Tab-separated table of C-alpha atoms in Angstrom:
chain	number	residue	atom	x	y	z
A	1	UNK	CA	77.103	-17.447	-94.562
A	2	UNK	CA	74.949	-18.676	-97.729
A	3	UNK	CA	77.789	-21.236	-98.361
A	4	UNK	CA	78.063	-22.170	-94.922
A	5	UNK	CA	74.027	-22.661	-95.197
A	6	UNK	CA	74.315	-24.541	-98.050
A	7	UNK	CA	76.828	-26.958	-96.986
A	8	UNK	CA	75.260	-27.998	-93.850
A	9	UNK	CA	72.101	-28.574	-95.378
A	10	UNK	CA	73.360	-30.595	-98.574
A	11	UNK	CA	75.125	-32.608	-95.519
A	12	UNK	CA	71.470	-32.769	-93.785
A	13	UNK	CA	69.548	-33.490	-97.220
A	14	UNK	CA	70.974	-36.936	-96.488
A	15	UNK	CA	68.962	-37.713	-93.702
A	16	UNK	CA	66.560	-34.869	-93.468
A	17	UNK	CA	63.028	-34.697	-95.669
A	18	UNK	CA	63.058	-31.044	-94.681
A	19	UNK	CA	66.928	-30.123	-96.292
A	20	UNK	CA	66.549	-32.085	-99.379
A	21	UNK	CA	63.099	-29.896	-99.982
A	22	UNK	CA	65.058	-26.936	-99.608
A	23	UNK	CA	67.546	-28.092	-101.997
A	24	UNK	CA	65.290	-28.485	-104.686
A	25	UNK	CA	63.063	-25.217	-103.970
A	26	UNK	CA	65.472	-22.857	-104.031
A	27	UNK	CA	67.919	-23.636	-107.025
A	28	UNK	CA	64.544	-25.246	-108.829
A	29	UNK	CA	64.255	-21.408	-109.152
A	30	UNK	CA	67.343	-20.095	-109.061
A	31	UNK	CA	68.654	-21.900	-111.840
A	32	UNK	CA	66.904	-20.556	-114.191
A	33	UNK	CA	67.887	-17.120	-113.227
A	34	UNK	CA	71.797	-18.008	-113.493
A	35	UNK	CA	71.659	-20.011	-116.515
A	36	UNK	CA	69.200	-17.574	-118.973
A	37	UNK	CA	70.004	-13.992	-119.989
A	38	UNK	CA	66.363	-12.788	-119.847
A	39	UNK	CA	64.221	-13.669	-116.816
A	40	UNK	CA	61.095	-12.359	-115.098
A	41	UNK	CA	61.876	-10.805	-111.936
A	42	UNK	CA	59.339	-11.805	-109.939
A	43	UNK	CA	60.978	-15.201	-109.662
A	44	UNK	CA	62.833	-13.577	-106.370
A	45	UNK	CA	59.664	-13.604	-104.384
A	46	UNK	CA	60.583	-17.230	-104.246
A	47	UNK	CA	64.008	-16.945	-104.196
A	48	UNK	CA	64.769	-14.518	-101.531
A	49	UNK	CA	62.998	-16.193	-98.419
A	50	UNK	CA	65.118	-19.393	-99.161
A	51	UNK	CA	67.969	-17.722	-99.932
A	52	UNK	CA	67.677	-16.041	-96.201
A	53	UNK	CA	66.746	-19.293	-94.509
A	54	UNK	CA	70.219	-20.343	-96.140
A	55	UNK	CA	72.269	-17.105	-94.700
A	56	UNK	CA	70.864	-17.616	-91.231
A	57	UNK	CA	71.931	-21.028	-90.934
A	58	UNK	CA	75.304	-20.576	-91.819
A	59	UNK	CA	75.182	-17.352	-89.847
A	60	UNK	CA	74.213	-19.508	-86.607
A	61	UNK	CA	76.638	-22.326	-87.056
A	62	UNK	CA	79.407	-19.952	-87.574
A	63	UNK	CA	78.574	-18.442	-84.469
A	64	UNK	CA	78.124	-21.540	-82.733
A	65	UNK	CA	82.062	-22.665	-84.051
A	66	UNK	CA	83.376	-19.383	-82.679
A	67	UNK	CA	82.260	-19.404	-79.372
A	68	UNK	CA	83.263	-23.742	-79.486
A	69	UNK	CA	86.575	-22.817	-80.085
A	70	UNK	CA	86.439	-19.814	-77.631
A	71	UNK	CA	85.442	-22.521	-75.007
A	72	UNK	CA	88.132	-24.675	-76.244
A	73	UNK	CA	90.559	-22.113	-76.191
A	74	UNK	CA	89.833	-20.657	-72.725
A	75	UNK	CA	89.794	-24.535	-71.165
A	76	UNK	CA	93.065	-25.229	-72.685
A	77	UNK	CA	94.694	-22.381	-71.212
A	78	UNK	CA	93.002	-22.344	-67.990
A	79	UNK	CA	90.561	-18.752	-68.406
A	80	UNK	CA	87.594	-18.304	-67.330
A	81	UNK	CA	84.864	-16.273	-69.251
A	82	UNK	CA	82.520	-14.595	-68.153
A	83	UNK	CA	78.906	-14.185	-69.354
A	84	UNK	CA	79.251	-10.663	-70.173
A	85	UNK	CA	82.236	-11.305	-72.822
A	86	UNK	CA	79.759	-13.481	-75.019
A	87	UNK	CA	77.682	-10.362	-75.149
A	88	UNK	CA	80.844	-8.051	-75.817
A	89	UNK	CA	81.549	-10.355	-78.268
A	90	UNK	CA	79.098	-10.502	-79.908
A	91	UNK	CA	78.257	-7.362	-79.992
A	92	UNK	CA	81.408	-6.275	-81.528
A	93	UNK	CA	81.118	-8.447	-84.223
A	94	UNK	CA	77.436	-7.071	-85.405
A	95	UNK	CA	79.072	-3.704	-85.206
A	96	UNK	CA	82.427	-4.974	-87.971
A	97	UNK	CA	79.692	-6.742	-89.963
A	98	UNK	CA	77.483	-3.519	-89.911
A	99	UNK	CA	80.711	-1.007	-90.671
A	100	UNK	CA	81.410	-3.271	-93.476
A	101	UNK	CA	78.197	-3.608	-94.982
A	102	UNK	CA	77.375	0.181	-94.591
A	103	UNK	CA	81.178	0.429	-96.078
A	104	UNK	CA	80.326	-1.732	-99.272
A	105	UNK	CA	76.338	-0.282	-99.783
A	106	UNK	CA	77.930	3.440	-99.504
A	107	UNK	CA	80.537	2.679	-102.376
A	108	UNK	CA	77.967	1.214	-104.587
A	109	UNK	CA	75.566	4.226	-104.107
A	110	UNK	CA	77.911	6.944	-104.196
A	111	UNK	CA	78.252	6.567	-107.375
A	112	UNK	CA	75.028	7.565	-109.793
A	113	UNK	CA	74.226	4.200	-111.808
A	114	UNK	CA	74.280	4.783	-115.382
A	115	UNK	CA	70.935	5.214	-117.202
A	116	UNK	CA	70.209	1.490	-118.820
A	117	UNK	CA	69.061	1.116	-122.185
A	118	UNK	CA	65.251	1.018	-121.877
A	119	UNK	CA	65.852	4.638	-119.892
A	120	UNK	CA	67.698	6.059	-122.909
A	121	UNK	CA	65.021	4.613	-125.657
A	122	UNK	CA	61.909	6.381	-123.493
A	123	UNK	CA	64.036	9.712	-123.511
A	124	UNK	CA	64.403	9.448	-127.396
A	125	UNK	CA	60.746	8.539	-127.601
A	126	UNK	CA	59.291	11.456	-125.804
A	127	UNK	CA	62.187	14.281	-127.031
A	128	UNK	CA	63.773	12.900	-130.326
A	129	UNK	CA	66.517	14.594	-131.796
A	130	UNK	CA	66.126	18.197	-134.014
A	131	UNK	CA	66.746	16.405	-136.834
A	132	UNK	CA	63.916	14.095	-137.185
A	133	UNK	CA	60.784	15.611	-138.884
A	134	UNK	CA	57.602	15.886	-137.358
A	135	UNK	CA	56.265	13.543	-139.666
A	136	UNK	CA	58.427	10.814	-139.656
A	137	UNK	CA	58.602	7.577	-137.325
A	138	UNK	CA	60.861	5.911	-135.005
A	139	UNK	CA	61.764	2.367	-135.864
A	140	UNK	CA	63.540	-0.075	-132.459
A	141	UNK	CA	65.353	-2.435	-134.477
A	142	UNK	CA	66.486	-4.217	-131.066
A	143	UNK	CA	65.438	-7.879	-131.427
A	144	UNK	CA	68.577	-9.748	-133.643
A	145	UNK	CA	66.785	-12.784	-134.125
A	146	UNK	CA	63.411	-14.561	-133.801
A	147	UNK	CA	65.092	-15.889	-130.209
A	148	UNK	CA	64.951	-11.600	-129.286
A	149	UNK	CA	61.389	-11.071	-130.093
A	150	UNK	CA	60.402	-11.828	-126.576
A	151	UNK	CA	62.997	-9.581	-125.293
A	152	UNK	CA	62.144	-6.896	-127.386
A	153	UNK	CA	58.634	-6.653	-126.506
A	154	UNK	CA	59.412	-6.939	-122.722
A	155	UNK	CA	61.237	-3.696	-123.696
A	156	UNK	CA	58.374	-2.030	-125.732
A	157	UNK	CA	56.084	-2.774	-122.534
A	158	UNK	CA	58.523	-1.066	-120.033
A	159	UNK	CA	58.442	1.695	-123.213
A	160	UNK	CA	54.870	2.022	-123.090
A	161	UNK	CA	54.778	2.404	-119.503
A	162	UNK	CA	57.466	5.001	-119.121
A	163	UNK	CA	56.809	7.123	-121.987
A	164	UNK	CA	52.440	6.806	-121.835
A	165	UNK	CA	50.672	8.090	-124.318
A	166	UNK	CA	52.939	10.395	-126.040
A	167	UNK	CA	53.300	8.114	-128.769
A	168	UNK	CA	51.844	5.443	-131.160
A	169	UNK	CA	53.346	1.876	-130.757
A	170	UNK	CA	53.037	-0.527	-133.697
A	171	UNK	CA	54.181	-3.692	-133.986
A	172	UNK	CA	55.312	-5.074	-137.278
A	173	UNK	CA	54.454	-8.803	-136.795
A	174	UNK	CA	50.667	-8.073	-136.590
A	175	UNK	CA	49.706	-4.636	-137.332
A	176	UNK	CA	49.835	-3.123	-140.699
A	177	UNK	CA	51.769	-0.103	-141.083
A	178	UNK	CA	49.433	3.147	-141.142
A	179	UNK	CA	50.033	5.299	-143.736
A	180	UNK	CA	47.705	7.863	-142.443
A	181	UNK	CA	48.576	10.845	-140.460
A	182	UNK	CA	48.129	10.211	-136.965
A	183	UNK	CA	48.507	13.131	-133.981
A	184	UNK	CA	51.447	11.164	-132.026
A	185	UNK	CA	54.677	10.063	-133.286
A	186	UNK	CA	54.613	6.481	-134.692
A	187	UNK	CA	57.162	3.500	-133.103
A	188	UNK	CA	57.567	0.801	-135.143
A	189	UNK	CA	58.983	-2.475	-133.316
A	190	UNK	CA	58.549	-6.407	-133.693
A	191	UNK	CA	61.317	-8.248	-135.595
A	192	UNK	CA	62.380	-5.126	-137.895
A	193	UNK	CA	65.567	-7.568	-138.962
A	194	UNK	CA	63.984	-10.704	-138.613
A	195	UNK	CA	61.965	-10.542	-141.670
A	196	UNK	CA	59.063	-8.327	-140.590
A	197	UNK	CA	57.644	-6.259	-143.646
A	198	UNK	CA	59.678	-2.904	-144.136
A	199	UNK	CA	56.945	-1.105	-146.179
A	200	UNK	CA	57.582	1.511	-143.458
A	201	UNK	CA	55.911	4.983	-144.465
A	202	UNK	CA	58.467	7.600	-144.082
A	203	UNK	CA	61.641	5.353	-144.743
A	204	UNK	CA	64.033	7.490	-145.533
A	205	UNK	CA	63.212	10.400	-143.057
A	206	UNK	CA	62.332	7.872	-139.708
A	207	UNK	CA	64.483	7.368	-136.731
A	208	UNK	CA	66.338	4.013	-136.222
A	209	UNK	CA	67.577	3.001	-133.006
A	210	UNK	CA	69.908	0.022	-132.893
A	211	UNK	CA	72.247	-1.959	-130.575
A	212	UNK	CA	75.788	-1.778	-131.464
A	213	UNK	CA	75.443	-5.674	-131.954
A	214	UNK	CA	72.639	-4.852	-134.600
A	215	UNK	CA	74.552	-2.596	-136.270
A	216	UNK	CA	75.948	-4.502	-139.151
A	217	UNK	CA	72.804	-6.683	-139.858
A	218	UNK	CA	70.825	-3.304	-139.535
A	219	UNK	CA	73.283	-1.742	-142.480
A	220	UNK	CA	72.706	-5.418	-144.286
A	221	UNK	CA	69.293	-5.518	-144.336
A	222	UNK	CA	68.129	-1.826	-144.815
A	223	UNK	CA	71.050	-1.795	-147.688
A	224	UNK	CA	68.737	-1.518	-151.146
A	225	UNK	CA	65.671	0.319	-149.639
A	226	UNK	CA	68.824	3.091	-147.897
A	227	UNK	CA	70.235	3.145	-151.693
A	228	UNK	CA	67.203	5.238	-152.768
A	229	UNK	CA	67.322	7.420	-150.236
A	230	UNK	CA	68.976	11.514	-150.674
A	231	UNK	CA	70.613	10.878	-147.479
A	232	UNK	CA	71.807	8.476	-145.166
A	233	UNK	CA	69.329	6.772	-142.964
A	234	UNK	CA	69.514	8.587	-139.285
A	235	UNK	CA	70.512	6.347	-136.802
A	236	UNK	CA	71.336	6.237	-132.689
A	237	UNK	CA	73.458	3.180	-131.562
A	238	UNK	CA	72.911	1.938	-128.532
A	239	UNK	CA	76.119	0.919	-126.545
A	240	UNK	CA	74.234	-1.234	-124.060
């Protein structure tokens, strides 16, 4: 139906003020959304109302072919219809399109979803493993490169949200690390392998949670500092 609705207005834009503004609305906002990995969501509030203006269209002319070609059909070969089979009609197609949406929505929700990434990080946060010491801090090395700053700290503010105040966030691009005792767990975040300082308290003892795609610049970078330590640095890899 959305293609349907789309192709009859791209035919109207030519001759309609009304199409051509519809045009430009809706993939002036959509197309940001298809082309970029990280958008805000609340770009569908502008989205969605266009999109269904496009669905209904195409959802009217198709029914308006059908039940041209019904006509056709029936005057070819001499039958008459009667009022009441339009309704039959069309009643039994809302009932296949219904079957077949419930059909498709209870295969997609049978199914438990699996936790994302931001879920798993707040569970760490608020119950890290036994082997981290009470003292020692969790670092989110998730942001690869400058261009994953702002992606990162979209993450540490769904963080902060889910987990509250059960610990201390700190963010390495404009706080100094705090080397004094403090009554919640510490997370460090903000460009831990873009060049943000690493005079971390705790180094050898913290947590590090990193993306399997981080994984090898996260080895490369921490590489001297892990040298000096009695043990390997702990880590959790994310598999996204």
């Amino acid at each position: 139906f959305f293609v349907f609705g789309s192709l009859l207005t791209l035919r109207r834009a030519f001759s309609q003020a009304e199409a051509r503004a519809w045009l430009v609305l809706f993939w002036g906002f959509a197309l940001p959304m298809l082309l970029t990995s990280r958008v805000h969501i609340g770009r569908l509030i502008f989205i969605v109302p266009l999109l269904m203006l496009f669905v209904a269209l195409g959802m009217v002319w198709s029914a308006q072919t059908v039940r041209q070609i019904s006509t056709w059909t029936a005057a070819r070969f001499g039958w008459r219809l009667q009022p009441a089979f339009w309704r039959v009609s069309a009643a039994a197609g809302l009932l296949v399109a219904l079957l077949a949406v419930g059909n498709a929505t209870w295969a997609d929700y049978r199914v438990a979803p699996r936790a994302g990434e931001t879920a798993r990080i707040a569970e760490l946060l608020r119950i890290p493993p036994d082997p981290v010491p009470a003292g020692a801090s969790i670092v989110l090395a998730l942001a690869k490169s400058q261009a994953d700053l702002e992606g990162e700290g979209l993450t540490v503010s769904a963080l902060q949200i889910m987990v509250g105040d059960k610990v201390r966030f700190v963010n390495l691009l404009s706080d100094a690390p705090s080397v004094v005792p403090v009554t919640h767990r510490t997370v460090y975040f903000g460009g831990f392998l873009t060049g943000a300082t690493r005079d971390i308290p705790t180094f050898c003892q913290n947590l590090y949670i990193v993306p399997t795609n981080n994984l090898d610049q996260f080895k490369t970078v921490t590489a001297q500092a892990a040298a000096a330590c009695p043990a390997p640095l702990q880590t959790i890899e994310l598999n996204g």
